[in-house]
Coordinates of C-alpha atoms in Angstrom, one line a residue:
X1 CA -22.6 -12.8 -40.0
X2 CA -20.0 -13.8 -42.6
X3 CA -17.9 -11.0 -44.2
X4 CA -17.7 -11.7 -47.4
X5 CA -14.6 -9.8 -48.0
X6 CA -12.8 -12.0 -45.8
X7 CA -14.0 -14.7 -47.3
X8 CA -12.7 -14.0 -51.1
X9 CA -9.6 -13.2 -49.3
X10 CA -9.2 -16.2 -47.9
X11 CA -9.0 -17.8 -51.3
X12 CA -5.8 -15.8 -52.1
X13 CA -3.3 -18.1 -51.5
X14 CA 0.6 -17.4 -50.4
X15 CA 1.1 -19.9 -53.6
X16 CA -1.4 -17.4 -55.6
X17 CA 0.2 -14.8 -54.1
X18 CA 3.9 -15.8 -55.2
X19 CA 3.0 -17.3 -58.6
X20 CA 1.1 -14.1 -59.8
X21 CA 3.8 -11.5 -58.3
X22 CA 6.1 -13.4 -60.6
X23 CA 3.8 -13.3 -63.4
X24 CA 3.3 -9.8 -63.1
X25 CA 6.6 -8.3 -62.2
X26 CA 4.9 -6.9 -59.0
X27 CA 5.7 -7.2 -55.6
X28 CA 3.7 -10.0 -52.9
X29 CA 2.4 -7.0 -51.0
X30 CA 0.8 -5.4 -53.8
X31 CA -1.0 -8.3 -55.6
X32 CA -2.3 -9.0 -51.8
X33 CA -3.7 -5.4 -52.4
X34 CA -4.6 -5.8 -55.8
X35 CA -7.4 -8.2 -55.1
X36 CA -7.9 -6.6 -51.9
X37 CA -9.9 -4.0 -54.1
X38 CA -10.6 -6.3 -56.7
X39 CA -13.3 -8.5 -54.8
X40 CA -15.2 -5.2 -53.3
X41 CA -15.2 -3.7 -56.4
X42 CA -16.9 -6.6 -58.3
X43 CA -18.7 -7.2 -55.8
X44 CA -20.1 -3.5 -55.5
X45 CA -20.6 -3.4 -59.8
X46 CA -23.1 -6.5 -58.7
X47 CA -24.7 -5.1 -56.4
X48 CA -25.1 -1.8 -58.5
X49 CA -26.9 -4.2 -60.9
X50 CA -29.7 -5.5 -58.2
X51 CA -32.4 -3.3 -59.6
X52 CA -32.2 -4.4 -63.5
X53 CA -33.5 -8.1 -63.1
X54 CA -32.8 -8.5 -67.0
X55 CA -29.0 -8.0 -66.8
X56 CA -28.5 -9.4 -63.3
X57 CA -30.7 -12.5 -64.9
X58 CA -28.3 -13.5 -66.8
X59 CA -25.1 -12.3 -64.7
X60 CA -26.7 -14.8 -62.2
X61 CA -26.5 -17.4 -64.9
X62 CA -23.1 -16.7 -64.9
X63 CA -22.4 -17.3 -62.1
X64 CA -24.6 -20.6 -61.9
X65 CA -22.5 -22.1 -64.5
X66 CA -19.1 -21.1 -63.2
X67 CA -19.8 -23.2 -59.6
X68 CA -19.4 -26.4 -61.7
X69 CA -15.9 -25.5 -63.6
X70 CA -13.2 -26.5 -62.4
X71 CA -11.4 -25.9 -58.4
X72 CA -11.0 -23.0 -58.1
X73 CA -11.6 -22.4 -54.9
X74 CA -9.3 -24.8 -53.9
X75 CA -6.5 -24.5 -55.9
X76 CA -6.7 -21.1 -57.7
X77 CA -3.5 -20.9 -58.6
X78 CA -5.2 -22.6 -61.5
X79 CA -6.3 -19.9 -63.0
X80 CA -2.9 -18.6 -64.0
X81 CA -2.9 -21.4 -66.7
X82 CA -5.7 -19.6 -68.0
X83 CA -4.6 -16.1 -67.5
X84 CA -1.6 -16.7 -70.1
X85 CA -4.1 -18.5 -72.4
X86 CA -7.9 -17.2 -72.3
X87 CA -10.3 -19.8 -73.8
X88 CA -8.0 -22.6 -74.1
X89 CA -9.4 -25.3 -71.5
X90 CA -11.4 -25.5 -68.2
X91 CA -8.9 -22.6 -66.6
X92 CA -8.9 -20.4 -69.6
X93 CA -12.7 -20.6 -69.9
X94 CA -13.2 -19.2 -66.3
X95 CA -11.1 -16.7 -67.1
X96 CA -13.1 -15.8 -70.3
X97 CA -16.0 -15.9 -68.0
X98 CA -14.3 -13.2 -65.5
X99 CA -14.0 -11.2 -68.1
X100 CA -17.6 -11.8 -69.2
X101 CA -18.7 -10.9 -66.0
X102 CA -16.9 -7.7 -65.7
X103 CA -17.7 -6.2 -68.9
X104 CA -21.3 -7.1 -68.1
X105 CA -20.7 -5.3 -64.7
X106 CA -18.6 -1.9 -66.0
X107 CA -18.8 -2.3 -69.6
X108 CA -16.4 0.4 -71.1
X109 CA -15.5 1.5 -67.7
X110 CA -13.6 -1.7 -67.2
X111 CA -10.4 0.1 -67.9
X112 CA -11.2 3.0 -66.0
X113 CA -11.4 -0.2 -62.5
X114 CA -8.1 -1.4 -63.4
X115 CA -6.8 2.5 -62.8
X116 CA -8.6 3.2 -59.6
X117 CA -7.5 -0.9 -58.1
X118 CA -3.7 0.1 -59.9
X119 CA -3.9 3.1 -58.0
X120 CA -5.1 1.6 -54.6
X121 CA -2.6 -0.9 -54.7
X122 CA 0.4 0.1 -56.5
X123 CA 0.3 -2.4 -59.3
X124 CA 0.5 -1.0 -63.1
X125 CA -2.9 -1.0 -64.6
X126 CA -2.2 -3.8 -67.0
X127 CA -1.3 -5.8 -63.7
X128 CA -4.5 -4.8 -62.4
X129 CA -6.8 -6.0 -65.2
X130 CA -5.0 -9.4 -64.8
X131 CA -5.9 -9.7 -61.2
X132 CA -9.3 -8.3 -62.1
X133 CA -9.4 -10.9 -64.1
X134 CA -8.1 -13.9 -61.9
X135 CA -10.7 -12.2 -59.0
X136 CA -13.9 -12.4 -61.1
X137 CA -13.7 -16.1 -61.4
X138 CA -13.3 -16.7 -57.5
X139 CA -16.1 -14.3 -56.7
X140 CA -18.6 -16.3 -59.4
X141 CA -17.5 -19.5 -57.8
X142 CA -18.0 -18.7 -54.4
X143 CA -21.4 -16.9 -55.0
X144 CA -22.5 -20.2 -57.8
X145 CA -21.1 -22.7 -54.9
X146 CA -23.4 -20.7 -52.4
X147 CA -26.4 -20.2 -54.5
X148 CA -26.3 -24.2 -54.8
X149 CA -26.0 -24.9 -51.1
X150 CA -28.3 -21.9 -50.2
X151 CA -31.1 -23.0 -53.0
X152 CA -31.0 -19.4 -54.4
X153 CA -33.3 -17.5 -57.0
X154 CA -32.3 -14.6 -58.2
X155 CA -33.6 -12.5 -55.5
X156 CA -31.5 -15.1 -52.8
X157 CA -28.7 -13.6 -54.1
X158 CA -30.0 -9.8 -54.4
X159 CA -30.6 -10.1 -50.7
X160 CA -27.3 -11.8 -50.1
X161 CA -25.5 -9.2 -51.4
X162 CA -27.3 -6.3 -49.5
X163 CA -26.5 -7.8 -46.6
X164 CA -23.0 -7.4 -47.0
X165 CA -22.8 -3.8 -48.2
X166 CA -21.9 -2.5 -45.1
X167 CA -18.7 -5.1 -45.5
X168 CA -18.8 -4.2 -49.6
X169 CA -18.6 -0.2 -49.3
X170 CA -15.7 -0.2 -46.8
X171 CA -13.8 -2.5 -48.6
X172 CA -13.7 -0.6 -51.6
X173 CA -11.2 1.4 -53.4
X174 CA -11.5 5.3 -54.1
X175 CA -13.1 6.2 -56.8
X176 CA -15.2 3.3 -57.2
X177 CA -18.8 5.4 -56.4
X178 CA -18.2 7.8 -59.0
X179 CA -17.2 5.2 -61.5
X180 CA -20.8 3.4 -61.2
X181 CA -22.6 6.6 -61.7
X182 CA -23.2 7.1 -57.8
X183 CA -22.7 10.2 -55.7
X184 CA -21.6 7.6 -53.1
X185 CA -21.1 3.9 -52.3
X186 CA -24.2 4.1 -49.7
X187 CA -26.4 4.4 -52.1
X188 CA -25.7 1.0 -53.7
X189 CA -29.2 -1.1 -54.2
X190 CA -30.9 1.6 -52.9
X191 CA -33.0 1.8 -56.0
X192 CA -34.7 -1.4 -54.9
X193 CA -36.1 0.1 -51.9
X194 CA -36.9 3.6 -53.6
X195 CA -39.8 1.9 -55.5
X196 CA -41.4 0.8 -52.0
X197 CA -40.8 4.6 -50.6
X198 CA -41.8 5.9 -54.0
X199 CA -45.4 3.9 -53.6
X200 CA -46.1 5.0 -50.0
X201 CA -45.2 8.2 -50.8
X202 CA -47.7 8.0 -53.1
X203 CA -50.4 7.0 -50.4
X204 CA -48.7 10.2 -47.9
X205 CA -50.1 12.5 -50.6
X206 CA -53.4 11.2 -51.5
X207 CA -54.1 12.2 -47.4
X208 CA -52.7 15.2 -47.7
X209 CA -55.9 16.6 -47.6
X210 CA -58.6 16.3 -45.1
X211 CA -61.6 13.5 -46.3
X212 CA -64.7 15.0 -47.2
X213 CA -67.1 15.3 -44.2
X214 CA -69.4 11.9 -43.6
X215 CA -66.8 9.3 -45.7
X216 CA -66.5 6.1 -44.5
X217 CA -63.1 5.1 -43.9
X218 CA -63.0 1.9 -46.1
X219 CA -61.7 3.6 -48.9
X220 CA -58.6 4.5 -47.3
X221 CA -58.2 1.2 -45.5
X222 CA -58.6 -0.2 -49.1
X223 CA -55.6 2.1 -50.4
X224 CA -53.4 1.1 -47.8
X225 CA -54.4 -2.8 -48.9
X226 CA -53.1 -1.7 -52.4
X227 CA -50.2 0.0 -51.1
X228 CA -48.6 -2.8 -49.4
X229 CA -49.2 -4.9 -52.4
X230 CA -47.8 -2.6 -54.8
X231 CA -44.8 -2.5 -52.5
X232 CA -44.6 -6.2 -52.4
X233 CA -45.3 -6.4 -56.4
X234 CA -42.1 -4.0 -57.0
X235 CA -40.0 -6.3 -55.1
X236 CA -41.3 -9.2 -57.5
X237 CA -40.6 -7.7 -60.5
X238 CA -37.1 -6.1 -59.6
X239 CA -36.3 -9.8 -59.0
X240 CA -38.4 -10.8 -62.3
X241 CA -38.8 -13.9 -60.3
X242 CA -40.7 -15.0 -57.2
X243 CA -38.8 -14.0 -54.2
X244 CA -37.7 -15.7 -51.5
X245 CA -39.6 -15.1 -48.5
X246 CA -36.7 -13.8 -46.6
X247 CA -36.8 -11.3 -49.2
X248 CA -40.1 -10.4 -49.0
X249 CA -41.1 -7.5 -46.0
X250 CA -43.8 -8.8 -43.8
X251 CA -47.2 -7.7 -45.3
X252 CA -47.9 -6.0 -42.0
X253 CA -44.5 -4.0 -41.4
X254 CA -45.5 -2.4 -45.2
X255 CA -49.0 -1.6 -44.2
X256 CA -47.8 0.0 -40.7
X257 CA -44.9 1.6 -42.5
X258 CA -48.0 3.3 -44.7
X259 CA -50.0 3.6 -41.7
X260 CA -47.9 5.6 -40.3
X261 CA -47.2 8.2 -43.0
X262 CA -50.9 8.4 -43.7
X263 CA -51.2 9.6 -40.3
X264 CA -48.8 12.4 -40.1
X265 CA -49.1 13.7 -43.2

């Protein structure tokens, strides 16, 4: 499987690299660092989002309409046109975008990222909002390109994304759980899930107790019916979309998951 962190990485070019380090006043080594920790960390705030389908709705816009501006991923040295003037032409309304994105992603917080990436990288903070801000652009065009070529919903992406947290969590800078609100970077998008454990759960304790002597067992086969579609239902709506059906869990493995609960409660 692609790493995804690898893959934003690959976009930082030694010409990137060298242009921004003079921009910045910083040296090669720590604007390599710098977005080193940026891309995880935006990356992270997005998949922090996956269980609000009204914000990541139109994040996802977003990042449609940033696949057709521009090339940045192949030249992004670009960008630094747009750095020194935000808003002023295609460059400076990616970066405008980036910044969109961001404080869609940490809101207020946003300052708080550019102190934990600073600190990870030895950049000042100001330097570290700029390359958060060059580093938002190249992760919306990567993931708009993708979406295109991939034919993604909303929920295409939400998968995407989960897939990679493995690759996401250890990327990321210090810090960065407690500044989303987590106890720790594991439990990113695990909210997602929880509604499909919270709804079995549900069926665990209606069995909890012995059926009455003589009932038929079609009312219990009826509740495990409801509990896989509630499960599948949650996964709908957290997309607010229809899912993908690589998204979606086998109708069976949700009942058997049930099943099995039922059964040893």
């Amino acid at each position: 499987m692609t790493n995804i962190i690898d893959t934003l990485n690959g976009f930082v070019t030694p010409d990137l690299v060298s242009q921004t380090s003079s921009m910045l006043g910083e040296s090669p080594g720590s604007i390599n660092g710098g977005f080193g920790a940026a891309f995880p960390s935006i990356l992270a705030g997005l998949l922090n989002k996956s269980s609000d389908s009204t914000s990541l709705g139109g994040i996802f816009d977003l990042i449609k309409g940033s696949a057709a501006s521009g090339n940045v991923l192949s030249n992004p040295s670009e960008l630094l046109s747009g750095l020194g003037s935000p808003g002023v032409g295609t460059e400076g309304g990616l970066i405008d975008q980036g910044k969109h994105l961001l404080s869609s992603l940490f809101g207020d917080k946003t300052a708080d990222l550019s102190n934990i990436i600073g600190g990870a990288s030895g950049v000042k903070s100001s330097s570290a909002a700029s390359l958060l801000s060059l580093a938002a652009p190249i992760v919306m065009s990567f993931l708009g390109r993708k979406a295109g070529e991939e034919g993604w919903g909303l929920s295409g992406l939400t998968n995407f994304l989960s897939s990679q947290k493995d690759s996401i969590v250890n990327a990321a800078p210090a810090g960065l759980g407690s500044l989303l609100g987590l106890g720790s970077l594991t439990n990113l998008g695990s909210s997602i899930t929880g509604g499909i454990r919270d709804t079995v759960n549900t069926a665990k304790t209606a069995y909890s107790t012995p059926e009455p002597s003589g009932s038929s067992g079609w009312l219990r086969n009826l509740l495990l019916a409801a509990v896989a579609l509630l499960a599948i239902f949650f996964l709908w709506k957290s997309c607010n979309k229809k899912p993908d059906m690589a998204t979606v869990p086998p109708v069976d493995s949700v009942v058997n998951t049930a099943e099995q609960m039922v059964d040893t409660a």
